[in-house]
Coordinates of C-alpha atoms in Angstrom, one line a residue:
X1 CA 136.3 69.7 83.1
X2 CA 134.1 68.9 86.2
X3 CA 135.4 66.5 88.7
X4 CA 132.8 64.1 87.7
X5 CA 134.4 63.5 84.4
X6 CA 137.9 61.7 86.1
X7 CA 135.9 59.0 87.6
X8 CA 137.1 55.9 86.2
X9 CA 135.8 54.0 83.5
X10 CA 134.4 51.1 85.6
X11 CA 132.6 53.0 87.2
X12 CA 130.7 54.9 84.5
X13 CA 129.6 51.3 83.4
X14 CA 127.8 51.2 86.6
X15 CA 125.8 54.0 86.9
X16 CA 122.5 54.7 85.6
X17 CA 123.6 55.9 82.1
X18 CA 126.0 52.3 82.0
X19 CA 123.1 50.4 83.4
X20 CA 120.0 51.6 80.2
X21 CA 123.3 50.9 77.8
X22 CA 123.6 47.0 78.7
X23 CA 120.1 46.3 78.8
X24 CA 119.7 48.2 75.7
X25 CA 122.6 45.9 74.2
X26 CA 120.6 42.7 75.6
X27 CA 117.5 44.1 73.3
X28 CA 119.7 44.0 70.4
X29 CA 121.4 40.4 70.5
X30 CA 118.2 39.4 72.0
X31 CA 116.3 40.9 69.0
X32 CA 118.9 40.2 66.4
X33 CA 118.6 36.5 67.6
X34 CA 115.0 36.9 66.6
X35 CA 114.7 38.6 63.4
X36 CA 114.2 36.1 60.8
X37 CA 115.1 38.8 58.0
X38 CA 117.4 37.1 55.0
X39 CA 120.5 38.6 54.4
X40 CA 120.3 40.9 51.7
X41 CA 122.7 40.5 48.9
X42 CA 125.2 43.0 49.9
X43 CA 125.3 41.4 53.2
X44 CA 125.8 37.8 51.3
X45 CA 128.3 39.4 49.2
X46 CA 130.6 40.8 52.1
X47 CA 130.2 37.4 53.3
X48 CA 131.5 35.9 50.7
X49 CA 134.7 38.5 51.1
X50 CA 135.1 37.5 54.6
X51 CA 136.0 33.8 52.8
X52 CA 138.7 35.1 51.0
X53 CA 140.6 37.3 53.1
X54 CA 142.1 40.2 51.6
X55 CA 143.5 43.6 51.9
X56 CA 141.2 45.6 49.9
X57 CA 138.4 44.5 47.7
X58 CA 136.6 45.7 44.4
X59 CA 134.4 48.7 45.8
X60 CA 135.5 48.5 49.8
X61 CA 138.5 48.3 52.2
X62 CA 138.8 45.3 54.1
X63 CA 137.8 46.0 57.7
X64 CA 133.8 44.5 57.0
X65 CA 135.1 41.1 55.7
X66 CA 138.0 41.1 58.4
X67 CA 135.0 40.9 61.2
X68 CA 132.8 39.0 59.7
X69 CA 135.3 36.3 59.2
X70 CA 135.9 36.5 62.9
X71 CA 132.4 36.4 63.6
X72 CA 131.6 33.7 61.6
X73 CA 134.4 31.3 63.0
X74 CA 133.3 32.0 66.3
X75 CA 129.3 31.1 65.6
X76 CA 129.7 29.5 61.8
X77 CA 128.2 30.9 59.1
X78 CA 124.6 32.2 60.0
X79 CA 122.8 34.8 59.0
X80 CA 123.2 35.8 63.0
X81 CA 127.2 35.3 62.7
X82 CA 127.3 38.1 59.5
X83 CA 125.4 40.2 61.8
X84 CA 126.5 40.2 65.0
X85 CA 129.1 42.4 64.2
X86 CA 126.9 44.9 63.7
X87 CA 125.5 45.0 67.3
X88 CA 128.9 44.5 69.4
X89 CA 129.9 48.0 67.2
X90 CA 126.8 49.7 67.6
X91 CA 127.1 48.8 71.8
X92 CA 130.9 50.0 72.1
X93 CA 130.0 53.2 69.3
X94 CA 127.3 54.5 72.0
X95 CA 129.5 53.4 75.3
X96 CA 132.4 55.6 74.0
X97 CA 130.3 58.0 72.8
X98 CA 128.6 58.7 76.0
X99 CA 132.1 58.1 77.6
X100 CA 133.4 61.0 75.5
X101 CA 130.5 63.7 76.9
X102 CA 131.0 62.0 79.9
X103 CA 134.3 62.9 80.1
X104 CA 134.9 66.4 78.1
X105 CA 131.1 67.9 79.2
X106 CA 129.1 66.6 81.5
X107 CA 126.6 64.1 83.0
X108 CA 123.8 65.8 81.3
X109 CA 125.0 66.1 77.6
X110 CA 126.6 62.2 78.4
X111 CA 122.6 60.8 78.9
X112 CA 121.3 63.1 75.7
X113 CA 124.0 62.1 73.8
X114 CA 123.1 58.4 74.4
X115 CA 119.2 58.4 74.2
X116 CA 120.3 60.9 70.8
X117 CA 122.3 58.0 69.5
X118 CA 120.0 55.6 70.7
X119 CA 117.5 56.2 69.0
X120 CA 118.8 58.0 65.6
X121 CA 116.7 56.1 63.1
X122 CA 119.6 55.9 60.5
X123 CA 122.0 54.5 63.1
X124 CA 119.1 52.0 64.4
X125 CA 118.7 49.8 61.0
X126 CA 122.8 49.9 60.9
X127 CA 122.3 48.1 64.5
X128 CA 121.1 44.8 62.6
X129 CA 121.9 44.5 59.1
X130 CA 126.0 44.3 58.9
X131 CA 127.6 46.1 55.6
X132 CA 130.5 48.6 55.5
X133 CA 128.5 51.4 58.0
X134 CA 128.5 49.9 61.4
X135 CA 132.1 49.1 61.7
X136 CA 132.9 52.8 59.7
X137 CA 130.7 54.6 62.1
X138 CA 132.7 52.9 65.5
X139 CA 135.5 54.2 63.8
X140 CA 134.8 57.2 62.6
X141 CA 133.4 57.8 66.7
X142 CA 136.4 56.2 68.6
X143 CA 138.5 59.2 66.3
X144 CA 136.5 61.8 67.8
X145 CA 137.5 59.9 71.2
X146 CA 140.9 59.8 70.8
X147 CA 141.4 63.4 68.4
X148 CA 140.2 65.4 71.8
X149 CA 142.1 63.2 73.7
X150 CA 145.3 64.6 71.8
X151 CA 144.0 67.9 71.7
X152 CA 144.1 67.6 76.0
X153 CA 147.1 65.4 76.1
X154 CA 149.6 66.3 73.1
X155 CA 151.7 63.7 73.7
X156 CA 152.8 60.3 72.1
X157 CA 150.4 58.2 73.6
X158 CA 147.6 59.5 72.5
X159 CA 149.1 60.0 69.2
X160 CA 148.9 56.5 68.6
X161 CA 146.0 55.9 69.8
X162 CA 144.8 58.4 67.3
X163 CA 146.7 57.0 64.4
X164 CA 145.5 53.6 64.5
X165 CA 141.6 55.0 64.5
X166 CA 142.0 56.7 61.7
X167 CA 144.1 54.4 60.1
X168 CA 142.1 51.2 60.9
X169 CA 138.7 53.6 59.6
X170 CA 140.6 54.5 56.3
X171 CA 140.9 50.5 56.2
X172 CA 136.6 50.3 56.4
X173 CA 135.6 53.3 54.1
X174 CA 137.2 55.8 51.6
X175 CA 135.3 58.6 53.6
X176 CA 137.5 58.6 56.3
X177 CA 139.8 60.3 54.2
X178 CA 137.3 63.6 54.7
X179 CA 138.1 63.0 59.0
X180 CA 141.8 62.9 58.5
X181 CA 141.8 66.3 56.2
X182 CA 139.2 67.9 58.4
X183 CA 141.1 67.6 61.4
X184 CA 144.2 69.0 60.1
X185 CA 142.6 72.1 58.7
X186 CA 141.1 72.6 62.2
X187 CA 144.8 72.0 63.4
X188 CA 145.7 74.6 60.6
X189 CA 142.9 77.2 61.9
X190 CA 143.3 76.8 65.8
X191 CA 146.4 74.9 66.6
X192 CA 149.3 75.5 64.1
X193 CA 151.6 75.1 67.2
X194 CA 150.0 71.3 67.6
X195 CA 150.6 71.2 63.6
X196 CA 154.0 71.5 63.6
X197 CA 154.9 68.7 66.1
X198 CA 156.2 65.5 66.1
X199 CA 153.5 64.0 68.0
X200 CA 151.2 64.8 65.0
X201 CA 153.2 63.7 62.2
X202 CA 153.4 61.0 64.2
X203 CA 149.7 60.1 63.7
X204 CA 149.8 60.8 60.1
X205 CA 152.3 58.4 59.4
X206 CA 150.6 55.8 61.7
X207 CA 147.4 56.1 59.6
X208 CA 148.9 56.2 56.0
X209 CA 151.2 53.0 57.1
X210 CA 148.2 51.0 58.3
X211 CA 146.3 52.4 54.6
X212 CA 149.3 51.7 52.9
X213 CA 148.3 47.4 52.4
X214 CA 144.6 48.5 50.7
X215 CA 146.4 51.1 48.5
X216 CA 149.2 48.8 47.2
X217 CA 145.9 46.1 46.7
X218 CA 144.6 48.7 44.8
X219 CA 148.2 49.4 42.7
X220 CA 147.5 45.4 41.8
X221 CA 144.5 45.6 40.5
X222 CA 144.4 48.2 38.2
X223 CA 142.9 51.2 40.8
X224 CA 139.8 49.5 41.0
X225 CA 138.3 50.6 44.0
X226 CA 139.1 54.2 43.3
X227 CA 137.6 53.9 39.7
X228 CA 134.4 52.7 41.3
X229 CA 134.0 55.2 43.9
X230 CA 134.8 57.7 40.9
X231 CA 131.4 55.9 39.6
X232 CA 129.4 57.1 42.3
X233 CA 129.7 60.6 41.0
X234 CA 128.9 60.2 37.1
X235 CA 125.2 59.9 38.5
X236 CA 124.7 63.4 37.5
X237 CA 121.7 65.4 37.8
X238 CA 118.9 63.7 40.1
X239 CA 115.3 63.5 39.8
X240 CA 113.1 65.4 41.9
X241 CA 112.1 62.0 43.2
X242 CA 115.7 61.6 43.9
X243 CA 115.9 64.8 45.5
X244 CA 112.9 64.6 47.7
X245 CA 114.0 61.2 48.7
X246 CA 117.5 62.3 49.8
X247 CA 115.7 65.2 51.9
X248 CA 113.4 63.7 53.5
X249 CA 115.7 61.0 54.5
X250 CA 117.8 63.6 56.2
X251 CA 115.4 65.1 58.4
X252 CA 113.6 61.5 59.0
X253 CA 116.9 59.3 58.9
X254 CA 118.9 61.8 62.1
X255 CA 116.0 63.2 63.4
X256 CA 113.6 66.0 62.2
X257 CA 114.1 68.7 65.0
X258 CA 117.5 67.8 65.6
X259 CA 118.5 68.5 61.6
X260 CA 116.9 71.7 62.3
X261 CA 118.7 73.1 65.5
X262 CA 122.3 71.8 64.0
X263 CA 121.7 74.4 61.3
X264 CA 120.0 77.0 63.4
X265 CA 123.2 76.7 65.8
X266 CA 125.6 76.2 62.9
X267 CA 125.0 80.0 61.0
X268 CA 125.0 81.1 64.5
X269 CA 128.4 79.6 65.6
X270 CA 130.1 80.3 62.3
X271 CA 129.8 84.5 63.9
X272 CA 131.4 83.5 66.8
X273 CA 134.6 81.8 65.4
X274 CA 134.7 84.6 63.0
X275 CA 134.9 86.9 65.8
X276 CA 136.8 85.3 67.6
X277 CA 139.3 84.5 64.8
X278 CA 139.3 88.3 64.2
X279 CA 140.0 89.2 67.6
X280 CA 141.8 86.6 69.6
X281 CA 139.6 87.1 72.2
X282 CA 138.2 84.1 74.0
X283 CA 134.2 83.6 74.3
X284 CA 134.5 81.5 77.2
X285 CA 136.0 81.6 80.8
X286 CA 139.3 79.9 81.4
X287 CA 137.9 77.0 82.4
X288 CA 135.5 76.0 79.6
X289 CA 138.7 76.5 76.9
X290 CA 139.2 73.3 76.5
X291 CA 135.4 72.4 75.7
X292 CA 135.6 75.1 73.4
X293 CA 138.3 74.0 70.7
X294 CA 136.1 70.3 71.0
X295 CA 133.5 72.6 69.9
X296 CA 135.9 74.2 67.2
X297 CA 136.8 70.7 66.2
X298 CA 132.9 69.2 65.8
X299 CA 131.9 72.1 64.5
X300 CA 135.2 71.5 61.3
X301 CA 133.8 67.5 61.2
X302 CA 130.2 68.4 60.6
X303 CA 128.9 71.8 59.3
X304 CA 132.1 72.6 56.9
X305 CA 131.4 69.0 55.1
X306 CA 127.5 69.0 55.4
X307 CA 127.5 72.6 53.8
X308 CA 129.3 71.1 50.9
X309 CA 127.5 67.8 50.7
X310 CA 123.7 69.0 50.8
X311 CA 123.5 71.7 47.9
X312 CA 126.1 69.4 45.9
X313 CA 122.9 66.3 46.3
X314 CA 121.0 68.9 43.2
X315 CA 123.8 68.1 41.4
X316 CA 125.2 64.7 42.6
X317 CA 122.6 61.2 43.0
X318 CA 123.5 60.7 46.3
X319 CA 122.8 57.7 48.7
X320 CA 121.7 59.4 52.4
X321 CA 124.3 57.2 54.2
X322 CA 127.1 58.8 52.8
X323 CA 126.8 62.5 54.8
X324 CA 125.9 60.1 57.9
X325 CA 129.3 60.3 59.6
X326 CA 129.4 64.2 59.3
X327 CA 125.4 63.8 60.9
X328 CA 127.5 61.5 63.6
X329 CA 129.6 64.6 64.3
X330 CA 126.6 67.2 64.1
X331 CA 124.5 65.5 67.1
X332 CA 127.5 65.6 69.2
X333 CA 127.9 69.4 68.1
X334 CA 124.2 70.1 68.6
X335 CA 124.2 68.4 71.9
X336 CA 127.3 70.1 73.4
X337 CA 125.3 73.3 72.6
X338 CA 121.8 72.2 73.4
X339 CA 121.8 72.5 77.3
X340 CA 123.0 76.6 77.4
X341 CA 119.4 77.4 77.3
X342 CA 116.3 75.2 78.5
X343 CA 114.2 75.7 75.3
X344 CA 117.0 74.1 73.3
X345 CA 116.9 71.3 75.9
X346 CA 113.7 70.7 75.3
X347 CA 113.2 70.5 71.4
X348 CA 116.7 68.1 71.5
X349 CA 114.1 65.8 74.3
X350 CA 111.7 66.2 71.5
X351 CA 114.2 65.0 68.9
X352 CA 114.9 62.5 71.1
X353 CA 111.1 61.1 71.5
X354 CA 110.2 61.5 67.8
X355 CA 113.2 59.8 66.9
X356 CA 112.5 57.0 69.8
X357 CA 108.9 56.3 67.7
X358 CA 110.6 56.0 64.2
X359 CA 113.0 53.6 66.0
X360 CA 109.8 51.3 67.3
X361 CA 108.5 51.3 64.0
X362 CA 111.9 50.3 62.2
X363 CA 112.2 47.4 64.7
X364 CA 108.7 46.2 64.0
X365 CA 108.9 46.7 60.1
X366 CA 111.0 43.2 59.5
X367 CA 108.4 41.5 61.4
X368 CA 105.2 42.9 60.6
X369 CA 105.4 45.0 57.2
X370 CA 101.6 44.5 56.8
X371 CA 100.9 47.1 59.7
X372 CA 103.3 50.1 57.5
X373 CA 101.6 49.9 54.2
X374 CA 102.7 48.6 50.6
X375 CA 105.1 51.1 50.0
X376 CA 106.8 51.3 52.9
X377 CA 107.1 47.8 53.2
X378 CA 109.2 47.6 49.9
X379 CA 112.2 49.0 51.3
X380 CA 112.7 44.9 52.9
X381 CA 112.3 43.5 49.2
X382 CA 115.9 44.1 49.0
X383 CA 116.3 41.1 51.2
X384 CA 114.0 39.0 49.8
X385 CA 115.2 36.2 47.3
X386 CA 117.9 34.3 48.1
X387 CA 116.5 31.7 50.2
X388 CA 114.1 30.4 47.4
X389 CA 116.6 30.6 45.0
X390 CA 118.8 29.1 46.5
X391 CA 116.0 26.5 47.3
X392 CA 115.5 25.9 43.7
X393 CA 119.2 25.7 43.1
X394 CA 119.7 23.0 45.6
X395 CA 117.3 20.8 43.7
X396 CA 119.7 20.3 40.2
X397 CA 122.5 21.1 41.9
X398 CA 125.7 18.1 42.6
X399 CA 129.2 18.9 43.2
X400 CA 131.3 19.3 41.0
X401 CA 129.3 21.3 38.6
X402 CA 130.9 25.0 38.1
X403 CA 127.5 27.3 38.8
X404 CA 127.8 30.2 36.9
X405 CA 125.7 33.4 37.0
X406 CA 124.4 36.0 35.9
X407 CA 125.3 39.2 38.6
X408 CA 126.5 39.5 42.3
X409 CA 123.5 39.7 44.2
X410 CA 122.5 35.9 43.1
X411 CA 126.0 34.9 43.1
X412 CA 126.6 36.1 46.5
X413 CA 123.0 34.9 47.9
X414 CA 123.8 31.2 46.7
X415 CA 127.3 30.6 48.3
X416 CA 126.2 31.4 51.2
X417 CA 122.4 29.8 51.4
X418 CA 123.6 26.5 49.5
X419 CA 124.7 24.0 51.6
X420 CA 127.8 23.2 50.0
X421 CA 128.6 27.0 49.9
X422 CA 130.4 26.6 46.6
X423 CA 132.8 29.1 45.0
X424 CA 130.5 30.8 42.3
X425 CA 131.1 32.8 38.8
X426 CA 129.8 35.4 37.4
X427 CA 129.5 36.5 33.7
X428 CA 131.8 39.1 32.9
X429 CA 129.8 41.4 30.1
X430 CA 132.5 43.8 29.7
X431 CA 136.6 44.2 29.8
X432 CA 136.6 45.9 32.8
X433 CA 135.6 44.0 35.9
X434 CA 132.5 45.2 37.8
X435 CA 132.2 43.2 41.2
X436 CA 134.5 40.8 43.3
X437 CA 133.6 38.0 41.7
X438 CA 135.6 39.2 38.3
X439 CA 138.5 39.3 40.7
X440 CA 138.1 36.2 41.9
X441 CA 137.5 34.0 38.9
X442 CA 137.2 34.4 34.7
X443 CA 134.0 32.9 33.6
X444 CA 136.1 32.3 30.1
X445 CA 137.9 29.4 31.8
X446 CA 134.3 27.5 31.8
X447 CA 134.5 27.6 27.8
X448 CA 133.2 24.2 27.0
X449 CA 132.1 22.9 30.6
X450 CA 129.2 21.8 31.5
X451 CA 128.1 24.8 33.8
X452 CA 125.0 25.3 35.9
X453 CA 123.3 29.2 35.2
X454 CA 121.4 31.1 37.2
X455 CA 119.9 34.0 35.5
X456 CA 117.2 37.4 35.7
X457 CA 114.5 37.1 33.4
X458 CA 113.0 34.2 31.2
X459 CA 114.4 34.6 28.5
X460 CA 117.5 31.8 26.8
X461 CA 120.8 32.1 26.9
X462 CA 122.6 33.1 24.2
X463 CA 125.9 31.8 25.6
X464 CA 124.9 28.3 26.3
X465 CA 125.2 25.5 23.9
X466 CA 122.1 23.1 24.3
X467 CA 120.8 25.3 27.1
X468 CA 117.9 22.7 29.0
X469 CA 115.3 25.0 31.4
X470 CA 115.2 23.1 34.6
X471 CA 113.3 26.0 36.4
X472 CA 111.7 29.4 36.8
X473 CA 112.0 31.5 40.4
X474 CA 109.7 34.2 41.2
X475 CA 109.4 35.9 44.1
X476 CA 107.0 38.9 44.9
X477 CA 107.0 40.9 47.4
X478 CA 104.2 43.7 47.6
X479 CA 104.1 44.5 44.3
X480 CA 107.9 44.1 43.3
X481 CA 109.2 40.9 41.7
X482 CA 112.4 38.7 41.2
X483 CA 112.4 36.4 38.3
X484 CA 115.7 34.4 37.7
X485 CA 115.6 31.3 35.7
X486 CA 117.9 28.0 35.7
X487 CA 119.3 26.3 32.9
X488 CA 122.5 23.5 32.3
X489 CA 124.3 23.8 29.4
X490 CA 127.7 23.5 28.2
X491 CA 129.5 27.2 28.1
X492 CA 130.5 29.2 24.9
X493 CA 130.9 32.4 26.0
X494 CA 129.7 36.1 26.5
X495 CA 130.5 38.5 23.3
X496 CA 132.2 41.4 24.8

């Protein structure tokens, strides 16, 4: 480890590398401050969890609600208060992340492996719009921190330290289960020694006890979160639409050239450990060992899970944010790699620029979709809706009057664009419960009431007695359309 690296912390914020990172943090509260976009409704729904603080949820841990409750008592609740998480996490995800290379590598790797981040087009759109992700990827980044710092320390201390980030990551997304069993089979590979200590049980038992609250949530309700991540994978057999999207959102969502090299070094790498495996025999000089089993260790968190992941998306309908933290791992692989030869340097600079114009055009799609084209202007109509309906609601809406509806995303958009902010239903259309709001409240106890419903389509309501039409909602949005409808009626009931 070069004498650079044992500078202290304060100082790193100073330098050069420290000085891009805070005026690239300015550009994002300045821009977030700016951005006019409405929440979309998954935003509105975690919200809406944030109001009823939990330790687990129907489809989530708690960590996203947990921080945007804190964020919205600090600035209220805004569509810049949900958010705002989002950028402080992004900030302190590239500031350790640059800290880590800093520290382990070298000044060189430390300023690619920021400008990489930077500008990773996936990573970018997770800067503004706040769901599970941001806060999951900080995690699943201040574990690679704190793993290497065990790996050089072994001791107690960092132990801890590496319990809680795993532990406080299993709390944001079920995928941090894959960092916790990843890392031990590298411990089972390369350090069976480190395996069999205390320090590392340690760490274990740190992270399972802080899980341990969100799995006994989970024993309460019926295993609900696991039977909905079990969901994900009934989606069997893509389209070639499907597939095509998933690719290309790969190469274009991490960065083209980037993808590329991470394979190309991958296949080439797995030889080497192989050998080495086989013989014992070091590959490097005694003072790059350490750098080595952090290689060892990225290498186990990105091309072991990514290998699985990719041919399994023929098979699988997969979103392309769920291999994103093993993409996480595979730029710092690639870029630990990158500078051993200048022609590697420069396609990762290339990565780095291509990536840098997809970036520009992300931040410029919320305010000017006209310059992008229909199509790919209909990736925002996911945020587009709640403020007119909610609009429309306002009008027949008085307090008092239970609103009822007819899914999450308009249930979740209205308590938090309605002034009142009211605690909203939801039909329940089958015995099992398929959103929060199931959780939260049976839309059986409004038998009878007079209820206000929001509802898709036109047509009436089978489960309102006297139903009166007080309005239509439409919104359009290049060439994709909403349509809910409101009605006030009393409440009979939804046939199961």
């Amino acid at each position: 480890m070069e004498e650079l690296s044992k500078r202290r912390f304060f100082d790193f914020l100073t330098s050069k590398e420290g000085f891009f990172l805070w005026l690239y943090s300015m550009f994002l509260v300045l821009y977030l401050s700016e951005l006019g976009l409405p929440l979309s409704y998954d935003e509105a729904y975690y919200w809406d969890w944030s109001r009823h603080l939990d330790f687990g949820y129907y489809s989530k841990p708690p960590m996203v609600a947990w921080i945007i409750a804190l964020k919205t008592l600090m600035f209220g609740n805004t569509e810049f208060a949900v958010r705002i998480g989002a950028v402080l996490l992004r900030i302190l995800s590239l500031l350790l992340s640059m800290w880590f290379f800093y520290r382990c590598f070298d000044r060189l790797r430390a300023r690619l492996i920021l400008f990489s981040l930077c500008f990773t087009p996936i990573l970018v759109v997770y800067s503004f719009i706040m769901t599970i992700d941001p806060p999951f990827f900080f995690f699943w980044i201040t574990s690679h921190v704190f793993s290497a710092y065990f790996l050089e320390k072994r001791n107690t201390f960092s132990a801890v330290f590496l319990g809680l980030s795993i532990g406080f990551g299993l709390l944001t997304k079920q995928t941090m289960v894959a960092f916790l069993v990843l890392f031990l089979l590298y411990l089972f590979f390369f350090e069976r020694n480190l395996l069999k200590t205390k320090q590392n049980l340690l760490w274990i038992v740190i992270a399972l006890m802080l899980f341990l609250p969100n799995l006994w949530w989970n024993l309460k309700h019926g295993l609900v979160m696991i039977k909905h991540t079990e969901e994900h994978f009934l989606r069997l057999y893509p389209s070639l639409k499907a597939i095509a999207k998933f690719s290309l959102g790969m190469f274009f969502g991490y960065g083209p050239i980037l993808v590329l090299l991470f394979f190309y070094f991958s296949f080439r790498y797995a030889k080497i450990l192989m050998k080495y495996y086989k013989t014992k025999r070091l590959p490097v000089q005694d003072d790059r060992i350490f750098q080595f089993q952090l290689l060892n260790f990225l290498y186990f968190l990105s091309f072991l899970p990514i290998l699985v992941l990719v041919p399994l998306s023929l098979i699988f309908q997969m979103n392309i944010n769920w291999i994103a933290p093993f993409f996480i791992s595979a730029q710092f692989f690639t870029v630990a790699l990158a500078v051993n030869r200048k022609s590697y340097l420069r396609l990762v600079i290339l990565n780095i620029f291509i990536s840098f114009l997809i970036s520009l055009a992300i931040f410029v799609l919320p305010k000017k979709p006209d310059l992008f084209g229909k199509e790919i202007a209909k990736v925002l109509f996911k945020f587009q809706g709640g403020r007119e309906l909610a609009q429309a609601v306002e009008r027949h809406y008085r307090g008092g009057i239970p609103i009822l509806t007819s899914g999450r995303d308009s249930a979740s958009w209205l308590a938090f664009y309605l002034k009142e902010n009211p605690r909203v239903f939801v039909i329940k259309e089958k015995e099992a419960p398929e959103n929060q709001y199931h959780l939260w409240r049976d839309a059986d106890t409004l038998k009878g009431k007079e209820v206000l419903l929001v509802k898709k389509w036109t047509d009436q309501p089978t489960y309102l007695q006297n139903p009166s039409h007080l309005g239509t909602v439409e919104v359009e949005f290049y060439g994709k359309k909403r349509v809910y409808t409101v009605w006030k009626g009393i409440y009979v009931g939804e046939d199961k």
